Tab-separated table of C-alpha atoms in Angstrom:
chain	number	residue	atom	x	y	z
A	240	MET	CA	40.176	-44.453	64.580
A	241	ASN	CA	38.426	-41.130	65.297
A	242	ARG	CA	39.639	-39.715	61.987
A	243	PHE	CA	38.454	-42.788	60.022
A	244	ARG	CA	35.045	-42.620	61.721
A	245	PHE	CA	34.758	-38.876	61.136
A	246	TRP	CA	35.421	-39.099	57.388
A	247	ILE	CA	32.974	-41.977	56.941
A	248	LEU	CA	30.272	-39.999	58.757
A	249	VAL	CA	30.797	-36.754	56.810
A	250	SER	CA	30.901	-38.739	53.543
A	251	ILE	CA	27.533	-40.269	54.428
A	252	VAL	CA	26.208	-36.757	55.106
A	253	ALA	CA	27.535	-35.533	51.721
A	254	ILE	CA	25.749	-38.400	49.932
A	255	SER	CA	22.556	-37.622	51.865
A	256	GLY	CA	22.848	-33.961	50.812
A	257	PHE	CA	23.366	-35.113	47.222
A	258	SER	CA	20.144	-37.166	47.232
A	259	GLN	CA	18.142	-34.294	48.785
A	260	GLY	CA	19.573	-31.746	46.346
A	261	MET	CA	18.761	-34.042	43.422
A	262	LEU	CA	15.191	-34.987	44.391
A	263	LEU	CA	13.595	-31.529	44.638
A	264	PRO	CA	14.339	-30.217	41.110
A	265	LEU	CA	14.268	-33.685	39.496
A	266	ILE	CA	10.756	-34.624	40.643
A	267	ALA	CA	9.533	-31.063	39.983
A	268	VAL	CA	10.709	-31.388	36.358
A	269	ILE	CA	9.234	-34.896	35.907
A	270	PHE	CA	5.828	-33.828	37.270
A	271	GLU	CA	5.905	-30.617	35.215
A	272	ASN	CA	6.596	-32.602	32.033
A	273	SER	CA	3.711	-34.950	32.879
A	274	GLY	CA	1.292	-31.996	33.163
A	275	LEU	CA	0.774	-31.867	36.950
A	276	SER	CA	-0.292	-28.455	38.309
A	277	SER	CA	2.411	-26.376	39.977
A	278	SER	CA	0.495	-26.270	43.296
A	279	LEU	CA	0.231	-30.096	43.465
A	280	ASN	CA	3.867	-30.311	42.387
A	281	GLY	CA	4.791	-28.090	45.323
A	282	LEU	CA	2.587	-30.085	47.693
A	283	ASN	CA	4.438	-33.288	46.762
A	284	ALA	CA	7.770	-31.629	47.609
A	285	THR	CA	6.576	-30.934	51.166
A	286	ALA	CA	6.494	-34.685	51.935
A	287	LEU	CA	10.214	-34.707	52.797
A	288	TYR	CA	9.752	-32.030	55.466
A	289	ILE	CA	6.548	-33.611	56.810
A	290	GLY	CA	8.653	-36.764	57.324
A	291	ILE	CA	11.241	-34.735	59.270
A	292	LEU	CA	8.580	-33.160	61.519
A	293	LEU	CA	6.813	-36.495	62.108
A	294	ALA	CA	10.067	-38.222	63.072
A	295	SER	CA	11.452	-35.482	65.361
A	296	PRO	CA	9.652	-36.454	68.621
A	297	PHE	CA	10.705	-40.117	68.301
A	298	MET	CA	14.441	-39.788	67.548
A	299	GLU	CA	16.038	-39.392	70.968
A	300	GLN	CA	14.796	-42.608	72.633
A	301	PRO	CA	16.097	-45.097	69.981
A	302	LEU	CA	19.449	-43.257	69.922
A	303	ARG	CA	19.920	-43.650	73.671
A	304	LYS	CA	18.699	-47.254	73.670
A	305	TYR	CA	20.467	-48.695	70.612
A	306	GLY	CA	23.351	-46.281	69.969
A	307	TYR	CA	24.453	-44.177	66.999
A	308	LYS	CA	25.276	-46.857	64.420
A	309	PRO	CA	21.879	-48.670	64.317
A	310	VAL	CA	19.989	-45.361	63.962
A	311	ILE	CA	22.242	-44.268	61.064
A	312	LEU	CA	21.954	-47.720	59.438
A	313	VAL	CA	18.146	-47.711	59.620
A	314	GLY	CA	17.964	-44.113	58.327
A	315	GLY	CA	20.387	-44.867	55.480
A	316	PHE	CA	18.533	-48.074	54.579
A	317	LEU	CA	15.231	-46.164	54.315
A	318	VAL	CA	16.850	-43.645	51.946
A	319	VAL	CA	18.478	-46.344	49.737
A	320	ILE	CA	15.284	-48.411	49.391
A	321	SER	CA	13.069	-45.371	48.786
A	322	LEU	CA	15.349	-44.007	46.044
A	323	ALA	CA	15.454	-47.429	44.357
A	324	LEU	CA	11.619	-47.665	44.361
A	325	PHE	CA	10.954	-44.343	42.569
A	326	PRO	CA	11.207	-45.779	39.008
A	327	LEU	CA	8.758	-48.567	39.934
A	328	TRP	CA	5.547	-46.514	39.767
A	329	GLN	CA	5.185	-42.844	38.840
A	330	THR	CA	2.084	-41.658	40.677
A	331	PHE	CA	1.573	-38.636	42.919
A	332	TRP	CA	0.771	-40.449	46.180
A	333	PHE	CA	3.331	-43.233	45.771
A	334	TRP	CA	6.097	-40.670	45.284
A	335	PHE	CA	4.681	-38.586	48.155
A	336	PHE	CA	4.995	-41.642	50.445
A	337	LEU	CA	8.557	-42.358	49.249
A	338	ARG	CA	9.597	-38.758	49.899
A	339	LEU	CA	8.028	-39.006	53.360
A	340	LEU	CA	10.192	-42.086	54.053
A	341	ILE	CA	13.296	-40.261	52.778
A	342	GLY	CA	12.505	-37.364	55.153
A	343	ILE	CA	12.315	-39.786	58.095
A	344	GLY	CA	15.482	-41.650	56.996
A	345	ASP	CA	17.493	-38.481	56.370
A	346	HIS	CA	16.449	-36.999	59.711
A	347	ALA	CA	17.532	-40.167	61.578
A	348	LEU	CA	20.825	-40.148	59.696
A	349	HIS	CA	21.571	-36.462	60.354
A	350	PHE	CA	20.458	-36.456	63.982
A	351	ALA	CA	22.657	-39.461	64.838
A	352	THR	CA	25.736	-38.405	62.827
A	353	GLN	CA	25.694	-34.841	64.159
A	354	THR	CA	25.336	-36.032	67.771
A	355	TRP	CA	28.054	-38.672	67.297
A	356	ILE	CA	30.539	-36.230	65.744
A	357	THR	CA	29.893	-33.741	68.572
A	358	SER	CA	30.404	-36.437	71.221
A	359	PHE	CA	33.799	-37.720	70.051
A	360	SER	CA	35.286	-34.421	68.816
A	361	PRO	CA	37.800	-32.823	71.224
A	362	GLU	CA	36.748	-29.376	72.401
A	363	ASP	CA	39.470	-27.572	70.428
A	364	LYS	CA	38.327	-29.237	67.162
A	365	ARG	CA	34.594	-29.443	67.704
A	366	GLY	CA	33.780	-26.227	65.846
A	367	ARG	CA	35.968	-27.203	62.905
A	368	ASN	CA	34.426	-30.676	62.715
A	369	ILE	CA	30.851	-29.387	62.777
A	370	SER	CA	31.764	-26.792	60.112
A	371	LEU	CA	33.162	-29.562	57.911
A	372	TYR	CA	29.968	-31.529	58.529
A	373	GLY	CA	27.925	-28.586	57.222
A	374	VAL	CA	30.254	-27.938	54.284
A	375	PHE	CA	30.131	-31.599	53.160
A	376	PHE	CA	26.328	-31.587	53.278
A	377	GLY	CA	26.339	-28.326	51.304
A	378	ILE	CA	28.680	-29.741	48.647
A	379	GLY	CA	26.424	-32.779	48.265
A	380	PHE	CA	23.309	-30.608	48.081
A	381	ALA	CA	24.951	-28.319	45.501
A	382	THR	CA	25.954	-31.156	43.161
A	383	GLY	CA	22.595	-32.968	43.428
A	384	PRO	CA	20.696	-30.692	40.970
A	385	LEU	CA	23.342	-31.390	38.297
A	386	MET	CA	21.798	-34.881	37.969
A	387	THR	CA	18.501	-33.395	36.715
A	388	PRO	CA	19.429	-33.338	32.975
A	389	LEU	CA	19.865	-37.155	33.111
A	390	VAL	CA	16.068	-37.351	33.113
A	391	ASP	CA	16.250	-36.609	29.353
A	392	VAL	CA	18.392	-39.747	28.880
A	393	ASN	CA	16.244	-42.014	31.058
A	394	PRO	CA	13.805	-40.927	33.829
A	395	SER	CA	14.963	-43.801	36.061
A	396	LEU	CA	18.706	-43.098	35.715
A	397	PRO	CA	19.103	-40.352	38.389
A	398	PHE	CA	17.198	-42.419	40.979
A	399	ILE	CA	19.225	-45.569	40.320
A	400	ALA	CA	22.563	-43.697	40.365
A	401	SER	CA	21.683	-41.903	43.618
A	402	SER	CA	20.450	-45.135	45.239
A	403	LEU	CA	23.706	-46.956	44.350
A	404	LEU	CA	25.804	-44.071	45.687
A	405	CYS	CA	23.874	-44.116	48.999
A	406	LEU	CA	24.260	-47.909	49.160
A	407	ILE	CA	28.067	-47.664	48.816
A	408	GLY	CA	28.224	-45.114	51.667
A	409	TRP	CA	25.832	-47.231	53.762
A	410	VAL	CA	28.046	-50.344	53.461
A	411	PHE	CA	31.021	-48.443	54.947
A	412	LEU	CA	29.018	-47.907	58.152
A	413	PHE	CA	29.499	-51.591	59.022
A	414	PHE	CA	33.221	-50.887	59.591
A	415	LEU	CA	32.372	-48.577	62.508
A	416	LYS	CA	32.062	-49.709	66.111
A	417	ASN	CA	28.784	-48.751	67.741
A	418	GLU	CA	28.716	-46.268	70.639
A	419	HIS	CA	26.024	-44.842	72.913
A	420	PRO	CA	25.519	-41.245	74.065
A	421	GLU	CA	27.312	-40.584	77.361
A	422	GLN	CA	24.632	-38.431	78.950
A	423	GLU	CA	20.971	-39.217	79.210
A	424	ILE	CA	18.488	-36.419	79.083
A	425	GLY	CA	15.749	-36.660	81.689
A	426	VAL	CA	12.205	-37.070	80.449
A	427	ASN	CA	10.042	-34.105	81.433
A	428	SER	CA	6.282	-33.758	81.484
A	429	PHE	CA	4.407	-32.416	78.473
A	430	PHE	CA	3.422	-29.259	80.381
A	431	GLU	CA	7.045	-28.516	81.334
A	432	THR	CA	8.025	-28.823	77.663
A	433	ILE	CA	5.279	-26.361	76.647
A	434	LYS	CA	6.482	-23.933	79.346
A	435	ARG	CA	10.059	-24.099	78.007
A	436	PHE	CA	8.814	-23.502	74.468
A	437	LYS	CA	6.906	-20.404	75.612
A	438	LYS	CA	9.933	-19.046	77.490
A	439	ALA	CA	12.284	-19.700	74.563
A	440	TRP	CA	9.840	-18.016	72.168
A	441	LYS	CA	9.700	-14.880	74.355
A	442	TYR	CA	13.485	-14.608	74.507
A	443	ALA	CA	14.385	-15.221	70.883
A	444	TRP	CA	11.382	-15.382	68.515
A	445	ILE	CA	13.176	-12.943	66.216
A	446	ALA	CA	16.074	-15.412	65.796
A	447	PHE	CA	13.730	-18.152	64.506
A	448	LEU	CA	12.811	-16.057	61.446
A	449	PRO	CA	16.126	-16.468	59.532
A	450	PRO	CA	15.990	-20.331	59.706
A	451	LEU	CA	12.318	-20.211	58.649
A	452	GLY	CA	13.205	-17.899	55.762
A	453	TYR	CA	16.120	-20.085	54.689
A	454	GLY	CA	13.922	-23.194	54.716
A	455	PHE	CA	11.364	-21.425	52.496
A	456	LEU	CA	14.090	-20.074	50.212
A	457	GLU	CA	15.964	-23.356	49.759
A	458	SER	CA	12.907	-25.556	49.184
A	459	SER	CA	11.088	-23.103	46.885
A	460	LEU	CA	14.220	-22.533	44.789
A	461	ASN	CA	14.800	-26.271	44.383
A	462	GLY	CA	11.153	-27.368	44.259
A	463	SER	CA	9.265	-24.541	42.491
A	464	PHE	CA	11.805	-22.490	40.538
A	465	PRO	CA	12.501	-25.340	38.029
A	466	ILE	CA	8.763	-25.331	37.126
A	467	TYR	CA	8.784	-21.551	36.643
A	468	ALA	CA	12.027	-21.685	34.647
A	469	LEU	CA	10.755	-24.401	32.276
A	470	ARG	CA	7.527	-22.465	31.691
A	471	THR	CA	9.515	-19.355	30.776
A	472	GLY	CA	11.551	-21.357	28.246
A	473	MET	CA	14.790	-21.832	30.196
A	474	ASP	CA	17.021	-24.772	29.341
A	475	LEU	CA	17.010	-27.609	31.915
A	476	THR	CA	20.829	-27.682	32.131
A	477	ASN	CA	20.863	-23.934	32.863
A	478	VAL	CA	18.320	-24.460	35.673
A	479	SER	CA	20.651	-27.059	37.255
A	480	VAL	CA	23.614	-24.684	37.020
A	481	LEU	CA	21.622	-21.841	38.648
A	482	LEU	CA	20.584	-24.041	41.589
A	483	ALA	CA	24.147	-25.281	42.037
A	484	SER	CA	25.523	-21.706	41.904
A	485	PHE	CA	23.204	-20.633	44.761
A	486	ALA	CA	24.317	-23.586	46.899
A	487	ILE	CA	28.018	-23.035	46.120
A	488	GLY	CA	27.720	-19.341	47.071
A	489	GLY	CA	26.310	-20.433	50.442
A	490	ILE	CA	29.109	-22.960	51.009
A	491	VAL	CA	31.982	-20.628	50.129
A	492	PHE	CA	30.882	-17.759	52.373
A	493	GLN	CA	29.441	-19.708	55.324
A	494	ILE	CA	32.570	-19.513	57.508
A	495	PRO	CA	33.582	-15.887	56.611
A	496	LEU	CA	30.090	-14.594	57.498
A	497	GLY	CA	30.190	-16.534	60.764
A	498	VAL	CA	33.524	-14.885	61.659
A	499	LEU	CA	32.146	-11.434	60.750
A	500	SER	CA	29.110	-12.030	62.966
A	501	ASP	CA	31.446	-12.800	65.899
A	502	LYS	CA	33.077	-9.432	65.313
A	503	TRP	CA	30.160	-7.165	64.394
A	504	GLY	CA	27.172	-8.898	66.019
A	505	ARG	CA	24.587	-11.258	64.517
A	506	ARG	CA	21.860	-8.644	64.045
A	507	ASN	CA	24.123	-6.275	62.133
A	508	VAL	CA	25.360	-8.991	59.768
A	509	LEU	CA	21.828	-10.382	59.304
A	510	LEU	CA	20.508	-6.914	58.400
A	511	VAL	CA	23.231	-6.457	55.787
A	512	ILE	CA	22.837	-9.879	54.149
A	513	LEU	CA	19.021	-9.787	54.198
A	514	SER	CA	18.876	-6.341	52.551
A	515	LEU	CA	21.529	-7.149	49.947
A	516	GLY	CA	19.988	-10.589	49.354
A	517	CYS	CA	16.619	-8.927	48.713
A	518	ILE	CA	18.258	-6.547	46.202
A	519	SER	CA	20.043	-9.485	44.506
A	520	PHE	CA	16.777	-11.353	43.899
A	521	ILE	CA	15.036	-8.180	42.666
A	522	THR	CA	17.939	-7.659	40.230
A	523	ALA	CA	17.681	-11.315	39.150
A	524	SER	CA	14.015	-10.726	38.178
A	525	PHE	CA	15.184	-8.248	35.517
A	526	LEU	CA	17.889	-10.574	34.152
A	527	GLU	CA	15.868	-13.730	33.474
A	528	ASN	CA	16.678	-13.575	29.743
A	529	HIS	CA	20.437	-13.123	30.359
A	530	PHE	CA	21.777	-16.381	31.743
A	531	MET	CA	25.239	-15.160	32.786
A	532	GLY	CA	23.865	-12.122	34.611
A	533	LEU	CA	21.201	-14.278	36.265
A	534	ALA	CA	23.803	-16.856	37.370
A	535	ILE	CA	25.950	-14.100	38.926
A	536	CYS	CA	22.925	-12.672	40.795
A	537	ILE	CA	21.926	-16.105	42.094
A	538	PHE	CA	25.519	-16.829	43.194
A	539	ILE	CA	25.697	-13.481	45.049
A	540	ALA	CA	22.299	-14.172	46.637
A	541	GLY	CA	23.546	-17.596	47.783
A	542	MET	CA	26.708	-16.082	49.173
A	543	LEU	CA	24.635	-13.559	51.164
A	544	VAL	CA	21.557	-15.449	52.383
A	545	GLY	CA	22.982	-18.998	52.210
A	546	SER	CA	24.143	-18.558	55.818
A	547	THR	CA	20.856	-17.332	57.310
A	548	PHE	CA	20.176	-20.703	58.970
A	549	SER	CA	23.517	-20.910	60.810
A	550	LEU	CA	23.458	-17.186	61.655
A	551	GLY	CA	19.922	-17.584	63.001
A	552	ILE	CA	21.117	-20.341	65.360
A	553	SER	CA	24.058	-18.166	66.498
A	554	TYR	CA	21.699	-15.215	66.997
A	555	MET	CA	19.369	-17.408	69.065
A	556	THR	CA	22.365	-18.459	71.210
A	557	ASP	CA	23.156	-14.778	71.884
A	558	LEU	CA	19.604	-14.067	73.057
A	559	MET	CA	18.752	-17.284	74.916
A	560	PRO	CA	19.637	-18.194	78.545
A	561	LYS	CA	21.942	-21.233	78.615
A	562	ASN	CA	19.362	-23.488	80.270
A	563	LEU	CA	17.000	-22.940	77.311
A	564	LEU	CA	19.558	-23.487	74.511
A	565	PRO	CA	18.413	-27.074	73.683
A	566	THR	CA	14.814	-25.816	73.367
A	567	GLY	CA	16.013	-22.918	71.208
A	568	ASN	CA	17.901	-25.255	68.888
A	569	LEU	CA	14.837	-27.452	68.561
A	570	LEU	CA	12.662	-24.430	67.714
A	571	CYS	CA	15.203	-23.313	65.077
A	572	GLY	CA	14.910	-26.755	63.493
A	573	ILE	CA	11.103	-26.637	63.616
A	574	ALA	CA	11.116	-23.136	62.064
A	575	PHE	CA	13.375	-24.383	59.238
A	576	SER	CA	11.082	-27.378	58.602
A	577	LEU	CA	7.955	-25.181	58.572
A	578	GLY	CA	9.626	-22.814	56.089
A	579	SER	CA	10.661	-25.787	53.975
A	580	LEU	CA	7.076	-27.083	54.033
A	581	GLY	CA	5.669	-23.734	52.921
A	582	GLY	CA	8.250	-23.029	50.200
A	583	PRO	CA	7.230	-25.475	47.442
A	584	PHE	CA	3.501	-25.178	48.201
A	585	PHE	CA	3.264	-21.363	48.203
A	586	GLY	CA	5.822	-21.196	45.389
A	587	GLY	CA	3.580	-23.482	43.327
A	588	LEU	CA	0.506	-21.363	44.083
A	589	PHE	CA	2.416	-18.196	43.136
A	590	ILE	CA	3.410	-19.682	39.758
A	591	GLN	CA	-0.142	-20.867	39.108
A	592	PHE	CA	-2.035	-17.683	40.003
A	593	PHE	CA	0.477	-14.853	39.408
A	594	GLN	CA	1.573	-15.525	35.853
A	595	GLY	CA	3.662	-12.755	34.346
A	596	ILE	CA	5.201	-11.843	37.718
A	597	SER	CA	8.769	-13.016	38.358
A	598	PHE	CA	9.155	-15.922	40.788
A	599	PHE	CA	12.037	-14.052	42.430
A	600	HIS	CA	9.613	-11.436	43.770
A	601	ILE	CA	8.083	-13.851	46.305
A	602	ILE	CA	11.575	-14.559	47.692
A	603	SER	CA	12.648	-10.908	47.811
A	604	PHE	CA	9.338	-10.015	49.551
A	605	LEU	CA	9.953	-12.646	52.259
A	606	LEU	CA	13.544	-11.441	52.805
A	607	PHE	CA	12.272	-7.871	53.133
A	608	ILE	CA	9.698	-8.918	55.785
A	609	ILE	CA	12.395	-10.699	57.837
A	610	PHE	CA	14.729	-7.688	57.412
A	611	PHE	CA	11.991	-5.300	58.589
A	612	LEU	CA	11.130	-7.393	61.675
A	613	THR	CA	14.818	-7.897	62.579
A	614	PHE	CA	15.453	-4.147	62.198
A	615	SER	CA	12.366	-3.242	64.281
A	616	TYR	CA	12.518	-5.852	67.059
A	617	GLY	CA	16.027	-7.296	67.096
A	618	ASN	CA	17.970	-4.621	69.033
A	619	ARG	CA	19.160	-7.042	71.706
A	620	GLY	CA	21.061	-9.026	69.094
A	621	MET	CA	23.513	-6.166	68.600
A	622	VAL	CA	25.583	-7.595	71.426
A	623	SER	CA	28.236	-9.813	69.879
A	624	VAL	CA	29.471	-13.071	71.361
A	625	ALA	CA	32.860	-11.528	72.036
A	626	LYS	CA	31.334	-8.918	74.381
A	627	GLN	CA	29.313	-11.381	76.447
């Protein structure tokens, strides 16, 4: 029964990743073709992450009261309906609202599935199960952009196909028996929460930078790069392949980099991947007219910096006292969401006002800043998990 439940849940997560990976480049291309400015295009892409941030404070109570299954069902239903409504009316604010709903639905779905998988996984398989959870989401997210060329066949086709796929996964949830979390977390005062946030920030602010950087990187690549690529004359199919190659690089090397960080320390591995990732994107800026060389650079960049989110969480765990770990995890998630919010918006502004400068320079500059701060202030992270 546990195995059946596990595979249904990770399949749902893969489909959710697929819809997220599809929406960012797809809507960017549709708005670009309709003449919308790149800054407004980027602003529309932030709706998904605004939905995540808005929903975050209200997720725990319904989960404890109603259990895992209802929360996943409601989240999945929001995603299915929202995807199906996209072809109905193509206007900026209507699509902004639908993306906001998808952000709320996806966050409910991920929060409940991740907590459920953690709760029923035996201790000796918990790490493996959570890794598979991440890999399945990554596979879904990587294949999503490949749907973008369907917009040339019919603009409604990708939305309808994605909505039907989510609906099929959603139906399978009815075969699962509902469960409730075993432990209830006590409700603390607002001032106590602020105190914990301040303490957690003092201990591990440096570890929140990699998740923030990854959020910016992922959302700007998927939300703003397609606009830049189309304006420089790149083929839409090639854009989809480049986005997928970055995501695949991140999937393939996620576990090996995690193992290396156990051995050599998070800070050391982060310094290496941030510096080499920066060099990869700088190299990519000189190869924009050579598709194969560009694809290789983007794949290498994905393989290097595609793990910055998970390494950032591990780094935070190294630096944070155990009693503050839940707060640290929450701050990592908030940092990722803030980076994801800024990515498409600042990426759009960069494209609009810095014409003639490669889009990859804004990403390499951000990676350099995080590398510099980690090198200057992250000495405590040299201690590896194995030595603690």
